[in-house]
Each structure stands twice: as C-alpha cells, then as structure tokens.
Amino acid sequence: MKLALSFVLYLLLPCLFVSAQDALIQPFLREWKIADTSQSHRAQVFYDALKNDRDTAQYRLVITSLNVWLEDHPDKRLEARTIIYAALGAREYGYSITQYIPLLQKAMTLAHDLEDDQLMAEIYSLYANLASEENYPLYNLKAIELQRKIGFEHFSYVHHRFFDISRALYLTQDYRQSINFGLTCLSLSNQDLQHWDDFMYIFQLDILGACYKQLGLYDSVSYYYDQIEKFLPVSRTTHIDKDFLTIWRGIARGNRGQVLAHQGNYEAAIPLIEEHLNSSLAVHDALNQALSTNALAAIYRQQGNNSRALNYWRQALQAAIQANSPDNALQAAKGIADLMRQTGNKDSAIIYYERYHEHKDTLAARLGRNRLSAMHARIVFDDLQNTLLKSQAALDATRFTRNVILAGIIVAALIALLLYNRFRLKSQVALQASQRKKELAEQEAQRAREQIASYTSHIIEKNNFIESLQQQLLTKEQSEPEEEVPAHLLQYTLFTDNEWEKFKVEFAKAYPDFLSTLRTRVEQITPAEERLATLIYLQLSTYQIANTLGISKDSVLRAKRRLKKRLDLPEQVTVEEYIYNLLATN
C-alpha cells in the first residue's frame, strides 16, 4: 500500500510542480500580453519588484518558467518582455550582463516584427544603459524620439534618458546641447515621482552649472549651484549620507566662489573655495581636490602670491593625476610652467610645459576616442537598423503580394458591383423618368383636351346664343320693322389674334401631332388655313366656324373649297372627312 502511494506521489509531483510554475507566471503572462499604451507601466510593476523584493531565487524561477512556457507557446511580445526582465534582474543583482547584449538585439528584432514602437523604446533605453557608454547618446536619443511620439506620460524613467544624454554631451564638450537636454530632464521632475532620483537631480544641476561655466555665463553658474545647496536639506531621498551632503555642499559653495573670483571679489571667493577643498579632503575626493586647488591657485596668482599659487597648483596636479582628470592636470601643469618661466626657472618651466602638453594630448585622445566610439556606435546601430529593414522588407514584400492579390479581387468585385448598381440605378431612373414624362404628358394632354373642350363648348354656346339672338332679332324685325338690329351683334367675333394664339397652344398640347401633320400635307400653309382646319377637326359647323372667326358662312365655304384644293382631294372626299381622319391615316 505504501509502495503504491509513493508511486502515485512520484507521478503527481511533476504535475504539481508544473501547476505551481504556471500559477507563478500567470500574472506575467496576463499583463505582458497587453499591447496598448498602458503596457509599459503594467510591465514596470514587475521590474520594480526586482528592486524591492531582492529575491534572486524567485527571479531565477520566474525566468526558467517563462522560457519553458515559451517553448510550447511561442509569442514574440512575451519573449521580448522576458528578455527585458532577465536583463534588468541581471543588472539589479550584479550578474554578468554581457550575454544580454545580443539578447536585447534579438528583442529589438521582435519588437520591430510586432511594429510596436513603445516596446522598442523600452528596449532602446535598456540597451543604452547595459551596453558600453558609447551607446548612451545614440540609443537614448532613439528612445526619446519614440517616447515623445507616443507620449512621455506612458513611460517610466523618462528623465533618466535626458540626463544620460546631457551627461554624455558634456563629456564630449557639446555644452549647449547638454544644457538643452538637462533642462528637459529637470522639467520632468514631477511626472514620474515614484521613480524620481534626487541624486540624479543634483548631478543634473551640477552638469548644467558646469556647462554654463565653460560657456562663461556666470550668472547661470551661480543659479544652479545655489539650487543644489537649497535642495540638499529638503531632498526626498532619506538615505543621503553625511559624506554626500558634505561634498555637495562644498561643490556648490566652491563653484559660487569661482564665480565671485571671476568677478574680482577674491575676499568673498576664497572662503567658499577653501570650504570646497576641505570637504573634498574630508571624503577623499581627488577630483574635487583638483578643482578647488586649481581655483585657489589661480586666485593667489592674480593677487601676486606666487608661493601659495605654486603650492596649490602642485596639489592640484597630484590630485588630478590621482583622479585621472587630464583637463585639471593640464590646467595645473600650465599654471606651474607659466609661474616658473616668469620667475626665471626655465628648466622647470620646460619640464612642466612638456607635462602640460602630455595632459593636453591625453585629453584630446580621450575626446577623440569618445567621438570615435560614438561613430562606431552609429555604424553598429545603422547595421542593426539595416538588418531590421531587410527583414521587414522581405516580410513587407510577402504581405504586399498577398495584399495586392486580395485588393485586386476586392477592387474587381467592387467595380462589378458598382457597375451593376449603376446600370440598375440608371435603368430605374430612366424608367421612372420615362414613366413620369409619360404621366406628365398625359396629364398635360388631358388638361389641354379639357381646355379645348371648354373652348369648343364655349364657342358652341355662344354660337347658339347668337343664333338665338339672330332669330329673336329676325322675329322682332318682322313684327317691328321700325327698329334696326344692332350692327355689333351681327358682327360679333369670338376669336381675336391673342385668343387664337392661346387656343393654338392648348390645341397643340391636346393634339400634338395634328398641326405638324397638316403642315406636311399643305406646303406653306397660312395661319387662316390652320385656324379653319383646327375648327373643322373640332367638328364645328360652318355656321359656328363663321361666328367664331367673325366672317360670313360664304367666306367659310370658300375657305373650305380653297383648303380642299390645296390638299388636292378627290371630288368625292370632303375636306371635313379628310381632316377628321388626318391623324388616323398618318
């Protein structure tokens, strides 16, 4: 029984271990799959845990579990995040970072394939810090370019990028550009308070003050070193030790003293620079010893106290060599050489001039190496970018071919659909227009017929009225011969020229083909003939036509005979029959 239980446990242990591993990395997998602008802050939570927890065993287990998971579930975004996490842990716990340089280059390729500029900006920033210092400006500049496009608020440690570039530019003596990046660094002091570093803030103020000193802008020098001294007591960093406060208070006051010395106020300058010297001696800071003793030597030289000047320059030269600071060393060597030459000690002057030139050459070589390294970093960066571009070009070519084919199919389908819809729409529009036109024509013809019928009825009514009047007049004349019939009633005319024109328009609408057909039968037809023909077509009697046209019945009959002759009609065919059937025979 115990043997069987042990065997079951033996089988279950790997499953339990795998389950525990999966549970361990599930938060990583969940958060690192996020691809929107919140991804950097989500990932930073895990990076911060490396610093806060200091649990190296947990860190190694997470890396192992993530790599095992990626073997079965390949994912470019998760792989890139895993590389970043591993590299940050190595830096935090003091492991060798050499192996992570090519891995970070691989991570760049992964981010490039994902077309994720935000992820790429994070990798550039980390690569700039882990690779050699020659990569500081280049990769930090590239990171800033991408971060600015996306929005600085979506990233942590943005101020570090600007500080790193400002520092690198100061070391290459590009003071004005160093100032530009340094001022931006300070402007970001309240954007990412969780990751703000008071030490870095002090260093940035120092770089700005040093840049302005090199440019001879002494008011700005005083301002930034005043800022350092004011900031030290109110620093948000609780673990600033006494030595740090001592040396930086001395640096701030010493540089303010150098400004006073430049202004000729030696009495106020010397105590401040001596405090700088004493603070550097107290913490064994050789670089600041060299800076302060060089400054004191220059003051005493201006005051004519050559012995004290010589003593301070010798201290400055020794401290500069110890600090490996060729710029301070050459300044001290030249001061000693000039003083020796002036006092007539030519042999010593030659020796120190030679040392001055040695340190000057060393400084020039260092600057040259820095610039050469920057050029080399640029070449390496361009090579990496070319590799990424070639990879992207191949991928784009495949996508382009596929997209062109798909686009061609879609465009062809759209064109066919559009042509069909256009044809169908045109057909519908044409049909609707035709129907509408037909309806309008029919409505217009119906209205014209009604109008003509009204005219005809009106004519008939008036003719009947006239006949009735004439009959009454005739009867009255027979019974009362002494009274005359009014002449205007006998000559009563219902159609004026204006009425005829209106009538002809309405007639043409009602019977649009009549007049045109008539004109083909009678060449150069007269208006009088047209009037007669239209009235005949309306089937008015001779008497009605006479009254309508205001002429006698005989005149109507003569007009009918002339029209029959013009129509060249046979004897047995009357003009009325012909005109009634004119449209039917057309």
CSV table of C-alpha atoms in Angstrom, one decimal, residues 211-469:
chain,number,residue,atom,x,y,z
A,211,CYS,CA,28.2,73.8,-18.8
A,212,TYR,CA,27.4,77.4,-18.1
A,213,LYS,CA,30.9,77.8,-16.5
A,214,GLN,CA,32.5,76.5,-19.7
A,215,LEU,CA,30.5,79.0,-21.7
A,216,GLY,CA,31.3,81.9,-19.4
A,217,LEU,CA,27.7,82.5,-18.3
A,218,TYR,CA,28.4,83.0,-14.7
A,219,ASP,CA,25.0,84.2,-13.5
A,220,SER,CA,23.6,80.9,-14.6
A,221,VAL,CA,26.5,79.1,-12.8
A,222,SER,CA,25.6,80.8,-9.5
A,223,TYR,CA,21.9,80.0,-10.0
A,224,TYR,CA,22.3,76.2,-10.5
A,225,TYR,CA,24.8,75.8,-7.7
A,226,ASP,CA,22.5,77.8,-5.4
A,227,GLN,CA,19.8,75.3,-6.4
A,228,ILE,CA,22.0,72.4,-5.2
A,229,GLU,CA,22.6,73.9,-1.8
A,230,LYS,CA,19.0,74.8,-1.3
A,231,PHE,CA,17.8,71.3,-2.4
A,232,LEU,CA,20.1,69.3,-0.1
A,233,PRO,CA,18.2,69.8,3.2
A,234,VAL,CA,14.8,69.1,1.5
A,235,SER,CA,15.7,66.1,-0.5
A,236,ARG,CA,13.0,63.4,-0.8
A,237,THR,CA,15.7,60.7,-0.6
A,238,THR,CA,16.0,59.6,3.1
A,239,HIS,CA,19.3,57.6,2.7
A,240,ILE,CA,21.6,60.5,1.6
A,241,ASP,CA,24.6,60.0,3.9
A,242,LYS,CA,26.6,62.7,5.7
A,243,ASP,CA,29.6,62.5,3.3
A,244,PHE,CA,27.3,63.1,0.3
A,245,LEU,CA,25.9,66.2,2.0
A,246,THR,CA,29.3,67.4,2.9
A,247,ILE,CA,30.9,67.1,-0.5
A,248,TRP,CA,27.9,68.5,-2.4
A,249,ARG,CA,27.6,71.5,-0.1
A,250,GLY,CA,31.3,72.1,-0.7
A,251,ILE,CA,30.9,71.7,-4.5
A,252,ALA,CA,28.0,74.2,-4.6
A,253,ARG,CA,29.9,76.8,-2.5
A,254,GLY,CA,33.2,76.3,-4.3
A,255,ASN,CA,31.6,76.9,-7.7
A,256,ARG,CA,29.9,80.0,-6.3
A,257,GLY,CA,33.3,81.1,-5.1
A,258,GLN,CA,34.7,80.7,-8.5
A,259,VAL,CA,32.0,83.0,-9.9
A,260,LEU,CA,33.0,85.6,-7.3
A,261,ALA,CA,36.6,85.2,-8.2
A,262,HIS,CA,35.8,85.7,-11.8
A,263,GLN,CA,34.1,89.0,-10.8
A,264,GLY,CA,37.2,90.0,-8.8
A,265,ASN,CA,35.7,89.6,-5.4
A,266,TYR,CA,38.6,87.4,-4.0
A,267,GLU,CA,37.9,88.2,-0.4
A,268,ALA,CA,34.4,86.6,-0.6
A,269,ALA,CA,35.6,83.8,-3.0
A,270,ILE,CA,38.5,82.3,-1.1
A,271,PRO,CA,36.5,81.1,2.0
A,272,LEU,CA,33.9,79.4,-0.3
A,273,ILE,CA,36.6,77.6,-2.4
A,274,GLU,CA,38.5,76.6,0.7
A,275,GLU,CA,35.3,75.0,2.1
A,276,HIS,CA,35.1,73.1,-1.2
A,277,LEU,CA,38.7,71.9,-0.8
A,278,ASN,CA,38.2,70.9,2.9
A,279,SER,CA,35.0,68.9,2.1
A,280,SER,CA,36.8,67.0,-0.7
A,281,LEU,CA,39.7,66.3,1.6
A,282,ALA,CA,37.3,65.1,4.3
A,283,VAL,CA,35.7,62.5,1.9
A,284,HIS,CA,38.9,61.8,0.0
A,285,ASP,CA,37.5,63.1,-3.3
A,286,ALA,CA,40.6,63.6,-5.6
A,287,LEU,CA,38.6,65.2,-8.4
A,288,ASN,CA,37.1,67.9,-6.3
A,289,GLN,CA,40.5,68.5,-4.6
A,290,ALA,CA,41.9,69.1,-8.1
A,291,LEU,CA,39.1,71.5,-9.0
A,292,SER,CA,39.3,73.5,-5.8
A,293,THR,CA,43.1,73.8,-5.6
A,294,ASN,CA,43.3,74.9,-9.2
A,295,ALA,CA,40.8,77.6,-8.4
A,296,LEU,CA,42.7,78.8,-5.3
A,297,ALA,CA,46.0,78.8,-7.2
A,298,ALA,CA,44.5,81.0,-9.9
A,299,ILE,CA,43.3,83.5,-7.3
A,300,TYR,CA,46.6,83.7,-5.5
A,301,ARG,CA,48.4,84.1,-8.8
A,302,GLN,CA,46.1,87.0,-9.6
A,303,GLN,CA,47.0,88.5,-6.2
A,304,GLY,CA,50.7,88.1,-6.8
A,305,ASN,CA,51.1,85.5,-4.0
A,306,ASN,CA,53.3,83.2,-6.2
A,307,SER,CA,54.4,80.8,-3.4
A,308,ARG,CA,50.8,80.0,-2.4
A,309,ALA,CA,49.7,79.7,-6.0
A,310,LEU,CA,52.6,77.3,-6.8
A,311,ASN,CA,51.7,75.2,-3.7
A,312,TYR,CA,48.1,74.9,-4.7
A,313,TRP,CA,48.9,74.1,-8.3
A,314,ARG,CA,51.2,71.3,-7.2
A,315,GLN,CA,48.4,69.9,-5.0
A,316,ALA,CA,46.0,70.2,-8.0
A,317,LEU,CA,48.4,68.4,-10.3
A,318,GLN,CA,48.8,65.5,-7.9
A,319,ALA,CA,45.1,65.2,-7.2
A,320,ALA,CA,44.2,65.4,-11.0
A,321,ILE,CA,46.6,62.6,-11.8
A,322,GLN,CA,45.1,60.5,-9.0
A,323,ALA,CA,41.6,61.3,-10.3
A,324,ASN,CA,42.6,60.6,-13.9
A,325,SER,CA,41.4,64.1,-14.9
A,326,PRO,CA,43.6,65.4,-17.7
A,327,ASP,CA,41.7,68.7,-18.0
A,328,ASN,CA,42.6,69.6,-14.4
A,329,ALA,CA,46.1,68.2,-14.8
A,330,LEU,CA,46.9,70.3,-17.8
A,331,GLN,CA,45.5,73.4,-16.1
A,332,ALA,CA,47.8,72.8,-13.1
A,333,ALA,CA,50.8,72.0,-15.2
A,334,LYS,CA,50.4,75.1,-17.3
A,335,GLY,CA,50.0,77.3,-14.2
A,336,ILE,CA,53.2,75.9,-12.8
A,337,ALA,CA,55.0,76.3,-16.1
A,338,ASP,CA,54.0,79.9,-16.5
A,339,LEU,CA,55.0,80.7,-13.0
A,340,MET,CA,58.4,79.0,-13.4
A,341,ARG,CA,59.0,80.8,-16.6
A,342,GLN,CA,58.1,84.2,-15.1
A,343,THR,CA,60.4,83.6,-12.1
A,344,GLY,CA,63.3,82.6,-14.4
A,345,ASN,CA,63.3,78.9,-13.6
A,346,LYS,CA,63.5,77.9,-17.3
A,347,ASP,CA,64.4,74.2,-16.8
A,348,SER,CA,61.4,73.6,-14.5
A,349,ALA,CA,59.2,75.6,-16.9
A,350,ILE,CA,60.2,73.4,-19.8
A,351,ILE,CA,59.5,70.2,-17.8
A,352,TYR,CA,56.0,71.4,-16.8
A,353,TYR,CA,55.2,72.7,-20.3
A,354,GLU,CA,56.1,69.2,-21.5
A,355,ARG,CA,53.8,67.7,-18.9
A,356,TYR,CA,51.1,70.3,-19.9
A,357,HIS,CA,51.3,69.1,-23.5
A,358,GLU,CA,51.2,65.4,-22.4
A,359,HIS,CA,48.0,66.0,-20.5
A,360,LYS,CA,46.6,68.1,-23.3
A,361,ASP,CA,47.3,65.2,-25.7
A,362,THR,CA,45.7,62.8,-23.3
A,363,LEU,CA,42.6,64.9,-23.1
A,364,ALA,CA,42.5,65.2,-26.9
A,365,ALA,CA,42.9,61.5,-27.3
A,366,ARG,CA,40.1,60.9,-24.8
A,367,LEU,CA,37.8,63.2,-26.6
A,368,GLY,CA,38.8,61.6,-29.9
A,369,ARG,CA,38.1,58.1,-28.5
A,370,ASN,CA,34.7,59.3,-27.3
A,371,ARG,CA,33.8,60.7,-30.7
A,372,LEU,CA,35.2,57.6,-32.4
A,373,SER,CA,33.2,55.4,-30.1
A,374,ALA,CA,30.1,57.5,-30.9
A,375,MET,CA,30.8,57.0,-34.6
A,376,HIS,CA,31.3,53.2,-34.1
A,377,ALA,CA,28.1,53.0,-32.1
A,378,ARG,CA,26.4,54.8,-35.0
A,379,ILE,CA,27.7,52.3,-37.5
A,380,VAL,CA,26.6,49.4,-35.3
A,381,PHE,CA,23.2,51.0,-34.9
A,382,ASP,CA,22.8,51.6,-38.6
A,383,ASP,CA,23.9,48.0,-39.3
A,384,LEU,CA,21.2,46.7,-36.9
A,385,GLN,CA,18.6,49.0,-38.4
A,386,ASN,CA,19.6,47.8,-41.9
A,387,THR,CA,19.1,44.2,-40.7
A,388,LEU,CA,15.7,45.1,-39.3
A,389,LEU,CA,14.8,46.9,-42.5
A,390,LYS,CA,15.8,44.0,-44.7
A,391,SER,CA,13.8,41.6,-42.6
A,392,GLN,CA,10.9,44.0,-42.7
A,393,ALA,CA,11.3,44.4,-46.5
A,394,ALA,CA,11.1,40.7,-47.0
A,395,LEU,CA,8.0,40.5,-44.8
A,396,ASP,CA,6.5,43.5,-46.4
A,397,ALA,CA,7.1,42.1,-49.9
A,398,THR,CA,5.2,38.9,-49.0
A,399,ARG,CA,2.4,41.0,-47.4
A,400,PHE,CA,2.4,43.3,-50.4
A,401,THR,CA,2.0,40.5,-52.9
A,402,ARG,CA,-0.8,38.9,-50.8
A,403,ASN,CA,-2.5,42.3,-50.2
A,404,VAL,CA,-2.2,43.2,-54.0
A,405,ILE,CA,-4.0,39.9,-54.9
A,406,LEU,CA,-6.7,40.4,-52.2
A,407,ALA,CA,-7.0,44.1,-53.2
A,408,GLY,CA,-7.3,43.2,-56.8
A,409,ILE,CA,-10.1,40.7,-56.1
A,410,ILE,CA,-11.9,43.2,-53.8
A,411,VAL,CA,-11.5,46.0,-56.3
A,412,ALA,CA,-12.7,43.9,-59.2
A,413,ALA,CA,-15.7,42.8,-57.1
A,414,LEU,CA,-16.4,46.3,-56.1
A,415,ILE,CA,-16.2,47.6,-59.6
A,416,ALA,CA,-18.5,44.8,-60.8
A,417,LEU,CA,-20.9,45.6,-58.0
A,418,LEU,CA,-20.7,49.4,-58.7
A,419,LEU,CA,-21.2,48.9,-62.4
A,420,TYR,CA,-24.2,46.6,-61.8
A,421,ASN,CA,-25.7,49.0,-59.3
A,422,ARG,CA,-25.0,51.9,-61.6
A,423,PHE,CA,-26.7,50.1,-64.5
A,424,ARG,CA,-29.6,49.1,-62.3
A,425,LEU,CA,-29.9,52.6,-60.9
A,426,LYS,CA,-29.7,54.2,-64.4
A,427,SER,CA,-32.4,51.8,-65.6
A,428,GLN,CA,-34.6,52.6,-62.7
A,429,VAL,CA,-34.0,56.3,-63.2
A,430,ALA,CA,-34.7,56.1,-66.9
A,431,LEU,CA,-37.8,54.0,-66.3
A,432,GLN,CA,-39.0,56.4,-63.7
A,433,ALA,CA,-38.2,59.4,-65.8
A,434,SER,CA,-40.0,57.8,-68.8
A,435,GLN,CA,-43.0,57.0,-66.7
A,436,ARG,CA,-43.0,60.4,-65.1
A,437,LYS,CA,-42.6,62.0,-68.5
A,438,LYS,CA,-45.5,59.9,-69.9
A,439,GLU,CA,-47.6,60.7,-66.9
A,440,LEU,CA,-46.9,64.5,-67.2
A,441,ALA,CA,-47.5,64.3,-71.0
A,442,GLU,CA,-50.8,62.5,-70.4
A,443,GLN,CA,-51.8,65.0,-67.7
A,444,GLU,CA,-50.9,67.9,-69.9
A,445,ALA,CA,-52.8,66.4,-72.9
A,446,GLN,CA,-55.8,65.7,-70.7
A,447,ARG,CA,-55.7,69.2,-69.4
A,448,ALA,CA,-55.4,70.6,-72.9
A,449,ARG,CA,-58.3,68.4,-74.1
A,450,GLU,CA,-60.4,69.7,-71.3
A,451,GLN,CA,-59.4,73.2,-72.1
A,452,ILE,CA,-60.2,72.7,-75.8
A,453,ALA,CA,-63.5,71.0,-74.9
A,454,SER,CA,-64.2,74.0,-72.8
A,455,TYR,CA,-63.3,76.4,-75.6
A,456,THR,CA,-65.4,74.3,-78.0
A,457,SER,CA,-68.3,74.2,-75.6
A,458,HIS,CA,-67.9,77.9,-75.1
A,459,ILE,CA,-67.9,78.5,-78.9
A,460,ILE,CA,-71.0,76.3,-79.4
A,461,GLU,CA,-72.8,78.0,-76.5
A,462,LYS,CA,-72.0,81.4,-77.9
A,463,ASN,CA,-73.0,80.4,-81.4
A,464,ASN,CA,-76.2,79.1,-80.1
A,465,PHE,CA,-76.7,82.3,-78.2
A,466,ILE,CA,-76.0,84.3,-81.4
A,467,GLU,CA,-78.4,82.1,-83.4
A,468,SER,CA,-81.0,82.6,-80.7
A,469,LEU,CA,-80.4,86.4,-80.8
